[in-house]
XYZ file of C-alpha atoms in Angstrom:
607
model
C 185.298 151.641 48.156
C 188.277 149.314 48.501
C 190.223 149.089 45.233
C 191.479 145.657 44.148
C 194.143 144.452 41.711
C 193.215 142.240 38.781
C 195.443 139.894 36.835
C 196.472 142.701 34.526
C 197.713 144.848 37.405
C 194.967 147.459 37.025
C 192.588 148.428 39.769
C 188.922 147.591 39.454
C 185.842 147.464 41.637
C 185.281 144.187 43.529
C 181.760 144.031 42.128
C 183.028 143.259 38.590
C 184.844 140.096 37.495
C 187.677 140.548 34.946
C 186.462 140.264 31.364
C 189.186 137.747 30.581
C 187.875 135.264 33.161
C 185.056 133.009 32.017
C 181.894 132.763 34.054
C 181.973 128.975 33.870
C 185.418 129.019 35.475
C 184.107 131.214 38.283
C 181.214 128.886 38.975
C 183.491 125.869 39.314
C 185.720 127.271 42.055
C 185.097 127.803 45.734
C 187.761 130.463 46.313
C 189.260 132.909 43.815
C 192.745 132.102 42.619
C 195.397 134.578 41.532
C 198.358 133.387 39.498
C 200.244 136.641 39.994
C 203.152 136.094 42.357
C 204.158 138.707 44.854
C 207.530 140.268 44.499
C 210.112 140.007 47.222
C 209.398 143.596 48.220
C 205.672 142.860 48.587
C 206.315 139.790 50.710
C 208.594 141.723 53.005
C 206.222 144.632 53.450
C 203.159 142.874 54.884
C 199.781 141.902 53.555
C 198.988 145.059 51.638
C 201.252 144.518 48.649
C 202.742 148.042 48.816
C 206.079 148.059 47.034
C 209.061 150.238 47.892
C 208.513 152.220 44.730
C 206.887 155.603 44.851
C 203.086 155.274 44.252
C 200.515 157.987 43.698
C 196.752 157.260 43.833
C 193.851 159.589 44.540
C 196.339 162.445 45.060
C 197.997 160.522 47.940
C 201.713 159.952 47.553
C 204.016 157.645 49.557
C 207.554 159.068 49.594
C 210.855 157.408 50.268
C 213.610 159.843 51.205
C 216.783 158.762 52.975
C 215.132 155.450 53.883
C 212.339 157.313 55.674
C 208.625 156.776 55.076
C 206.171 159.642 55.474
C 202.397 159.857 55.833
C 200.800 162.338 53.432
C 197.578 162.451 55.464
C 199.176 164.291 58.383
C 202.410 166.062 59.292
C 203.875 163.144 61.225
C 207.600 162.391 61.296
C 209.179 159.822 59.043
C 209.109 156.121 59.825
C 212.090 153.830 59.550
C 209.974 150.965 58.171
C 207.157 150.979 55.682
C 205.208 148.578 57.906
C 205.276 151.196 60.681
C 203.933 153.797 58.281
C 201.145 151.426 57.202
C 200.220 150.727 60.818
C 200.119 154.464 61.506
C 197.784 155.034 58.564
C 195.603 152.073 59.481
C 195.055 153.343 63.036
C 195.054 157.111 62.450
C 193.459 157.416 59.004
C 191.310 154.314 58.613
C 188.826 155.646 56.043
C 191.478 157.256 53.833
C 193.713 154.216 54.157
C 190.958 151.807 53.089
C 190.237 153.972 50.055
C 193.832 153.780 48.760
C 195.023 150.314 49.764
C 195.345 147.727 47.013
C 194.469 144.159 48.056
C 195.926 141.270 46.002
C 193.489 138.803 44.455
C 194.724 135.942 46.664
C 193.781 137.945 49.767
C 190.109 138.169 48.854
C 187.840 136.206 51.187
C 184.921 135.743 48.814
C 182.723 132.699 49.108
C 181.443 130.647 46.189
C 178.070 132.416 46.432
C 179.820 135.789 46.192
C 181.566 134.697 43.000
C 178.312 133.403 41.514
C 176.618 136.722 42.282
C 179.420 138.636 40.576
C 179.289 136.283 37.605
C 175.546 136.801 37.329
C 176.014 140.567 37.349
C 178.672 140.251 34.647
C 176.532 138.115 32.324
C 173.192 139.753 33.233
C 171.664 136.343 33.862
C 168.086 136.063 35.009
C 167.453 134.501 38.388
C 165.369 131.670 36.920
C 168.400 130.372 34.997
C 170.415 129.571 38.109
C 167.898 128.333 40.668
C 167.515 124.838 42.085
C 164.402 123.404 43.670
C 164.044 123.923 47.419
C 160.435 123.952 48.658
C 161.095 123.029 52.298
C 158.947 125.139 54.624
C 159.554 124.874 58.366
C 156.261 124.910 60.246
C 157.318 123.856 63.720
C 160.850 124.913 64.646
C 160.819 128.567 65.742
C 163.951 128.326 67.876
C 167.354 126.749 67.731
C 169.771 125.950 70.486
C 172.511 128.204 71.768
C 175.013 125.366 71.271
C 174.526 125.468 67.505
C 175.528 129.133 67.348
C 178.468 128.550 69.682
C 179.799 125.807 67.393
C 179.538 128.093 64.378
C 181.606 130.691 66.220
C 184.221 128.117 67.235
C 184.416 126.788 63.667
C 185.400 130.269 62.508
C 182.598 130.544 59.969
C 180.551 133.484 58.755
C 176.822 133.447 59.222
C 174.182 136.094 58.603
C 170.513 135.869 59.512
C 167.575 138.223 59.169
C 163.960 138.111 60.279
C 161.495 139.927 58.060
C 158.091 141.333 58.854
C 155.445 141.655 56.141
C 153.169 144.626 56.761
C 149.531 143.548 57.072
C 150.265 140.370 55.155
C 146.858 138.714 55.362
C 145.056 142.000 54.671
C 147.180 142.964 51.660
C 147.674 139.816 49.600
C 145.798 140.227 46.279
C 143.428 137.554 45.058
C 145.140 137.070 41.687
C 148.405 135.652 43.148
C 146.303 133.390 45.350
C 144.423 132.004 42.343
C 147.683 131.467 40.470
C 149.173 129.676 43.491
C 146.140 127.385 43.732
C 146.502 126.363 40.091
C 150.290 126.085 40.248
C 150.109 123.699 43.219
C 147.383 121.634 41.509
C 144.940 122.045 44.364
C 141.654 120.119 44.154
C 138.984 121.795 42.052
C 136.606 121.691 45.017
C 139.041 123.810 47.025
C 139.454 126.276 44.148
C 135.674 126.535 43.753
C 135.340 127.203 47.483
C 137.812 130.083 47.195
C 136.063 131.511 44.130
C 132.656 131.345 45.794
C 133.926 133.262 48.815
C 136.046 135.936 47.123
C 134.806 136.454 43.561
C 132.176 139.159 43.111
C 132.447 140.094 46.789
C 131.550 143.645 47.776
C 131.170 145.724 50.890
C 129.768 149.146 51.739
C 130.041 151.737 54.468
C 126.795 152.660 56.225
C 126.009 155.476 58.615
C 122.501 156.322 59.819
C 120.363 156.288 56.661
C 123.267 156.695 54.239
C 125.368 154.073 52.509
C 128.341 154.296 50.204
C 128.628 152.718 46.806
C 129.638 149.078 46.640
C 133.372 148.494 47.120
C 134.863 145.474 45.374
C 137.092 143.216 47.492
C 140.174 142.369 45.433
C 142.800 141.804 48.123
C 143.102 140.338 51.592
C 141.389 137.387 53.211
C 138.297 137.603 55.345
C 138.695 137.945 59.087
C 138.285 134.612 60.833
C 138.602 132.640 57.595
C 140.157 129.232 58.474
C 141.690 129.099 54.978
C 143.720 132.290 55.464
C 146.944 130.602 56.587
C 146.722 127.962 53.838
C 146.159 130.546 51.118
C 149.030 132.733 52.280
C 151.397 129.754 52.529
C 150.611 128.822 48.933
C 151.635 132.317 47.829
C 154.850 132.358 49.892
C 155.861 128.895 48.608
C 156.708 130.476 45.276
C 159.379 132.595 46.977
C 161.257 129.464 48.044
C 161.224 128.160 44.487
C 162.732 131.434 43.291
C 165.422 131.496 45.988
C 166.281 127.854 45.440
C 169.298 126.793 47.495
C 171.548 129.716 46.587
C 173.260 132.125 48.985
C 172.478 129.833 51.929
C 174.385 128.560 54.938
C 176.047 125.197 54.408
C 175.102 122.395 56.809
C 177.442 119.427 56.710
C 175.778 116.472 55.077
C 172.545 118.365 54.350
C 173.311 121.150 51.914
C 172.506 124.819 51.752
C 169.779 126.352 53.934
C 168.723 129.889 53.098
C 165.170 130.436 54.370
C 162.666 129.156 56.921
C 159.148 130.450 57.332
C 155.964 130.160 59.306
C 153.131 131.949 57.465
C 154.324 135.563 57.002
C 157.259 135.283 59.448
C 160.260 134.644 57.199
C 163.812 134.040 58.446
C 166.669 134.295 55.934
C 170.149 132.767 56.443
C 173.345 133.064 54.455
C 177.029 132.248 54.696
C 178.141 135.677 53.468
C 177.082 139.294 53.774
C 176.760 139.642 50.012
C 174.514 136.580 49.897
C 172.385 137.950 52.729
C 171.768 141.157 50.807
C 170.837 139.157 47.714
C 168.274 137.162 49.703
C 166.753 140.362 51.069
C 166.650 141.964 47.623
C 164.991 138.982 45.968
C 162.489 138.671 48.816
C 161.650 142.361 48.538
C 161.236 142.062 44.762
C 158.990 139.012 45.134
C 156.726 140.702 47.685
C 156.584 144.001 45.787
C 155.383 142.190 42.660
C 152.487 140.869 44.746
C 151.749 144.263 46.299
C 153.122 143.227 49.674
C 155.628 145.276 51.658
C 158.355 144.567 54.174
C 158.202 146.601 57.355
C 161.766 147.909 57.552
C 161.390 149.044 61.141
C 160.600 145.520 62.333
C 163.195 143.654 60.250
C 166.217 142.558 62.288
C 169.552 141.126 61.163
C 172.236 139.128 62.989
C 175.794 138.849 61.695
C 178.603 136.523 62.848
C 181.843 137.551 61.186
C 185.412 136.266 61.106
C 187.732 138.415 63.180
C 191.513 138.631 63.211
C 193.584 136.008 64.976
C 190.846 135.017 67.413
C 189.590 131.519 66.643
C 185.983 132.567 67.003
C 183.533 134.678 65.066
C 182.586 138.176 66.077
C 179.009 139.313 66.661
C 179.038 142.260 64.299
C 176.797 145.099 65.432
C 176.901 148.866 65.013
C 179.815 149.180 67.470
C 182.355 147.189 65.403
C 184.640 148.572 62.737
C 182.991 148.560 59.309
C 179.686 147.044 60.483
C 177.602 145.137 57.924
C 174.789 147.038 56.287
C 171.724 145.242 54.983
C 169.085 147.303 53.216
C 165.411 146.898 52.404
C 163.799 149.550 50.214
C 167.090 151.498 50.382
C 166.780 151.664 54.172
C 169.138 149.956 56.599
C 167.617 147.313 58.834
C 168.516 147.040 62.484
C 171.540 144.993 63.582
C 170.814 143.023 66.745
C 173.401 143.944 69.366
C 175.008 141.570 71.846
C 172.974 142.719 74.854
C 169.674 143.067 72.971
C 167.009 140.545 72.063
C 164.158 140.229 69.598
C 160.999 138.136 69.516
C 160.375 135.691 66.685
C 157.332 133.402 66.745
C 156.810 134.057 70.434
C 160.383 133.160 71.460
C 162.964 135.731 72.497
C 166.315 135.590 70.679
C 169.762 137.093 71.127
C 172.640 136.905 68.618
C 173.689 133.711 70.451
C 170.348 131.975 69.902
C 167.242 131.510 72.011
C 167.176 133.399 75.297
C 168.091 131.367 78.371
C 164.920 129.748 79.782
C 165.773 131.186 83.182
C 164.570 134.532 81.830
C 161.059 133.094 81.462
C 161.363 131.557 84.913
C 162.101 134.922 86.488
C 159.128 136.390 84.616
C 156.914 133.633 86.033
C 158.129 134.387 89.548
C 157.388 138.095 89.088
C 153.928 137.327 87.703
C 153.084 135.124 90.708
C 154.231 137.860 93.089
C 152.043 140.438 91.346
C 149.052 138.094 91.342
C 149.447 137.435 95.065
C 149.263 141.193 95.757
C 146.269 141.778 93.474
C 143.027 142.896 95.226
C 141.127 139.733 94.235
C 139.373 136.940 96.077
C 141.348 133.703 96.520
C 139.107 131.864 94.050
C 139.611 134.653 91.503
C 143.382 134.389 91.864
C 143.212 130.632 91.324
C 141.053 131.122 88.215
C 143.498 133.737 86.896
C 146.405 131.349 87.439
C 144.603 128.489 85.691
C 143.232 130.426 82.725
C 145.845 133.067 81.875
C 149.129 132.796 83.726
C 150.119 129.161 83.163
C 149.085 128.990 79.448
C 151.121 132.139 78.862
C 154.406 130.328 79.627
C 153.697 126.910 78.106
C 154.714 127.947 74.583
C 157.962 129.611 75.710
C 159.000 126.629 77.844
C 158.128 124.176 75.071
C 160.302 125.918 72.462
C 163.352 126.630 74.617
C 165.932 124.303 76.118
C 164.169 123.484 79.378
C 165.201 120.215 80.974
C 162.920 118.221 83.306
C 164.671 119.449 86.443
C 164.106 123.128 85.590
C 160.445 122.553 84.755
C 159.932 120.630 87.999
C 161.216 123.665 89.889
C 158.503 125.827 88.312
C 155.808 123.360 89.408
C 157.104 123.536 92.979
C 157.037 127.328 92.800
C 153.374 127.301 91.738
C 152.430 124.766 94.419
C 153.999 126.925 97.129
C 152.032 129.889 95.814
C 148.762 127.904 95.904
C 149.342 126.668 99.447
C 150.080 130.193 100.639
C 147.025 131.656 98.878
C 144.612 128.942 100.087
C 146.289 128.659 103.509
C 146.967 124.974 103.123
C 149.719 123.096 104.974
C 152.842 122.067 103.105
C 151.995 118.359 103.460
C 148.770 118.508 101.436
C 148.709 116.076 98.487
C 149.787 117.885 95.320
C 147.588 115.744 93.045
C 144.556 117.675 94.326
C 145.810 120.714 92.382
C 146.158 118.891 89.049
C 142.982 116.796 88.746
C 140.100 118.267 86.768
C 137.250 120.119 88.458
C 134.823 117.364 87.450
C 136.905 114.907 89.472
C 137.222 117.136 92.529
C 140.494 118.973 91.782
C 141.504 122.540 90.933
C 142.628 121.757 87.330
C 145.905 123.670 87.629
C 148.129 122.876 84.670
C 151.227 120.864 85.541
C 154.220 122.108 83.566
C 156.153 118.859 83.940
C 153.553 116.678 82.218
C 152.211 119.262 79.761
C 155.576 120.455 78.465
C 157.084 116.968 78.522
C 154.358 115.535 76.293
C 154.446 118.632 74.051
C 158.216 118.393 73.534
C 158.085 114.692 72.725
C 155.266 115.224 70.224
C 157.178 118.120 68.673
C 160.364 116.132 68.180
C 158.448 113.088 66.958
C 156.850 115.224 64.251
C 160.341 116.332 63.144
C 161.429 112.724 62.696
C 158.321 111.952 60.645
C 158.667 115.069 58.484
C 160.432 114.976 55.149
C 162.584 118.016 55.954
C 166.233 116.966 56.129
C 167.244 120.243 57.763
C 164.906 119.687 60.699
C 166.140 116.137 61.133
C 169.746 117.300 61.076
C 169.150 119.973 63.717
C 167.265 117.559 65.960
C 169.925 114.852 65.652
C 172.868 117.177 66.248
C 171.479 119.794 68.625
C 168.388 118.496 70.402
C 169.035 114.797 70.940
C 170.224 115.149 74.561
C 167.179 117.116 75.668
C 164.840 114.804 73.774
C 166.350 111.750 75.481
C 165.961 113.292 78.918
C 162.304 114.049 78.376
C 161.646 110.577 76.983
C 163.230 109.064 80.079
C 161.228 111.385 82.323
C 157.982 110.386 80.581
C 159.042 106.696 80.542
C 158.998 106.497 76.744
C 161.430 105.263 74.119
C 163.535 107.682 72.064
C 161.260 107.245 69.029
C 157.754 106.853 70.507
C 154.721 106.495 68.296
C 151.639 108.705 68.551
C 149.746 105.884 70.271
C 152.505 105.518 72.876
C 152.417 109.239 73.638
C 148.633 109.251 74.055
C 148.798 106.172 76.265
C 151.454 107.829 78.423
C 149.196 110.848 78.918
C 146.334 108.601 80.086
C 148.637 106.749 82.486
C 149.778 110.016 84.054
C 146.162 110.986 84.835
C 145.377 107.558 86.297
C 148.471 107.680 88.503
C 147.369 111.060 89.860
C 143.954 109.664 90.784
C 145.481 106.678 92.582
C 147.985 108.777 94.534
C 145.266 111.167 95.712
C 142.935 108.339 96.784
C 145.701 106.696 98.836
C 146.280 109.790 100.992
C 144.250 111.112 103.886
C 143.553 114.278 101.892
C 141.718 112.397 99.144
C 140.265 109.414 100.968
C 136.765 110.255 99.665
C 137.873 111.545 96.243
C 136.216 108.571 94.526
C 132.833 109.690 95.921
C 133.208 113.240 94.600
C 134.475 111.942 91.255
C 131.150 110.220 90.641
C 129.137 113.382 91.397
C 130.551 116.164 89.241
C 127.808 118.641 90.165
C 129.153 118.817 93.723
C 132.522 120.027 92.398
C 131.457 123.040 90.346
C 132.325 125.522 93.101
C 135.992 124.459 92.846
C 136.324 126.321 89.534
C 136.215 129.639 91.421
C 133.562 131.192 89.176
C 131.015 131.518 92.001
C 130.213 135.160 92.697
C 128.252 134.671 95.904
C 130.966 132.723 97.748
C 133.239 134.824 99.920
C 136.967 134.311 99.945
C 137.013 133.053 103.525
C 134.266 130.526 102.760
C 136.174 129.299 99.682
C 139.335 128.728 101.722
C 137.407 126.860 104.449
C 135.692 124.711 101.818
C 139.056 123.820 100.246
C 140.453 122.902 103.646
C 137.408 120.754 104.349
C 137.622 119.013 100.941
C 141.283 118.119 101.551
C 140.638 117.063 105.171
C 142.874 119.832 106.497
C 140.484 121.418 109.068
C 142.465 121.441 112.353
C 141.158 118.698 114.664
C 142.697 116.786 117.556
C 143.395 113.778 115.352
C 144.952 115.762 112.475
C 147.085 118.053 114.642
C 148.393 115.358 117.007
C 149.028 112.578 114.499
C 151.857 110.369 115.794
C 151.622 111.692 119.357
C 150.407 109.777 122.425
C 147.824 112.356 123.565
C 144.082 112.528 124.173
C 142.318 112.673 120.779
C 138.707 112.431 121.980
C 136.132 114.961 120.786
C 136.134 118.047 122.992
C 132.321 118.385 122.732
C 130.886 114.921 123.185
C 133.950 112.921 124.272
C 132.427 109.866 122.573
C 134.874 109.335 119.686
C 138.040 110.663 118.203
C 137.820 114.254 117.022
C 137.999 113.779 113.257
C 136.335 115.769 110.519
C 133.970 112.886 109.719
C 132.879 112.704 113.367
C 132.233 116.447 113.574
C 130.157 116.558 110.380
C 128.120 113.356 110.756
C 127.879 112.084 114.354
C 128.833 114.777 116.866
C 125.923 116.160 118.896
C 127.257 119.690 118.381
C 126.280 119.651 114.686
C 123.041 117.638 115.066
C 120.776 120.684 114.655
C 122.580 121.789 111.479
C 122.237 118.325 109.972
C 118.508 118.281 110.738
C 118.043 121.612 108.954
C 119.932 120.373 105.884
C 117.803 117.225 105.720
C 114.636 119.353 105.380
C 115.753 120.713 101.982
């Protein structure tokens, strides 16, 4: 442990404040102050305060013989300057050097939270005596921009963050803390009675063949599928934020201290110092243990940005740096997220620099489309897989990362190219056919541009309406540019109301209908829109239809069957029907008036 000098000149552990210094004085300062002045020898010999006098500590002696300085850790030759000897020890014998070096009080880089923690240890204060109210609970902001982290690094500030994982949270929470939380939050008596009716005097039993076990009382956990489960667990976790208060947090200019954000059992802790981060973890662990909940150490991850040397940026401290930070839960170290690694929190991948670049999700989408194209499935099955599973899988990631309209539009073009290749449609087919619902004669493929645009605007609008100052600050300082771009893309104001957003969604659907009806591919779309039963086969859930028949039917619905009129549009050539030579060879003529298909029409009329 690094030894440190107090005002009396004696060495003491950094975890204890001198007895002569009042706790009230410690709480009223931001940085520790030392009135002891360095001697001229100390100022000349660097930052370590090692005088030219002979010193002996921990059986390590620094000699001065004939103006030569020697290292007692090895048999190296003498150094002409004491600074050279110190540099040799610092590089060659780092651990031994750190154990014997005395650091002056004015060189300590403790934060105000560190001093408060030390003062609390000195006075044995209880945590309830020093807390302030802070019940903000973030429900909708699982990611933050990369620019925010970059600015923290450029501002040369320390930041620590940790994500915690509660083992089987909903299955392990006892009923007694839930009841206490309901009463503490003054919930309606009807809600409390509903909880009591469902969980009091509840029993279960194990049955096998003709045998059954004795009744087992249910005293912990919530029932599977219970819609109240998230509400009940949030009420229990809210008490943790009251205990933590606003201590040990990271300071946001103009907002205050932020130390924790949570969504159900996914808790993220933040601090401006390593000592404060450990205190947050310890208090969280103590709170959960008292309620018979446990933190899963293997799934807890920490991120540390630390000041480093003369570089005007912070260092991402992982296991590869000198003296890496060590955060413990249940006396076990939790994983430090390295520079080239990422973790997943609330469905979004993170690196130490913030949310993963959205281009990572875009490459995953491209790979998924390639795999789906090679799958041994019918064309209609591939379309159904794309509609039901593939597109919804990426909507959440794109909504909660920094995706601008241009990038999202590129993903829509990628999907349209895949659809045209799978269904063997020409590149000029109207794209609105893919996005209209099946009832209206379309394929109901989700359009990223409209879906994600509306979702982002609704998300940011909810932040502005919320009473959480931290969310408002982050949106105003980090997400305003992206929000403005999406509002312009959706033709909305920067602060749209809920009615404006809903109206914009309706207008987008109406514009798609009009654009399809104005093209040759959807000239009869209004007819099919009024008869939804004739469009059911477009969903792709028909087992009896072959893949070739599905492709031909799609081509016929979009008026893309090759005919003389469609293939020679704009050319001065003969476009008469090759069978009857009575009219132009169009799809309407072939299906309704050509003599070649007269027999087929007569058969259909008999049904």
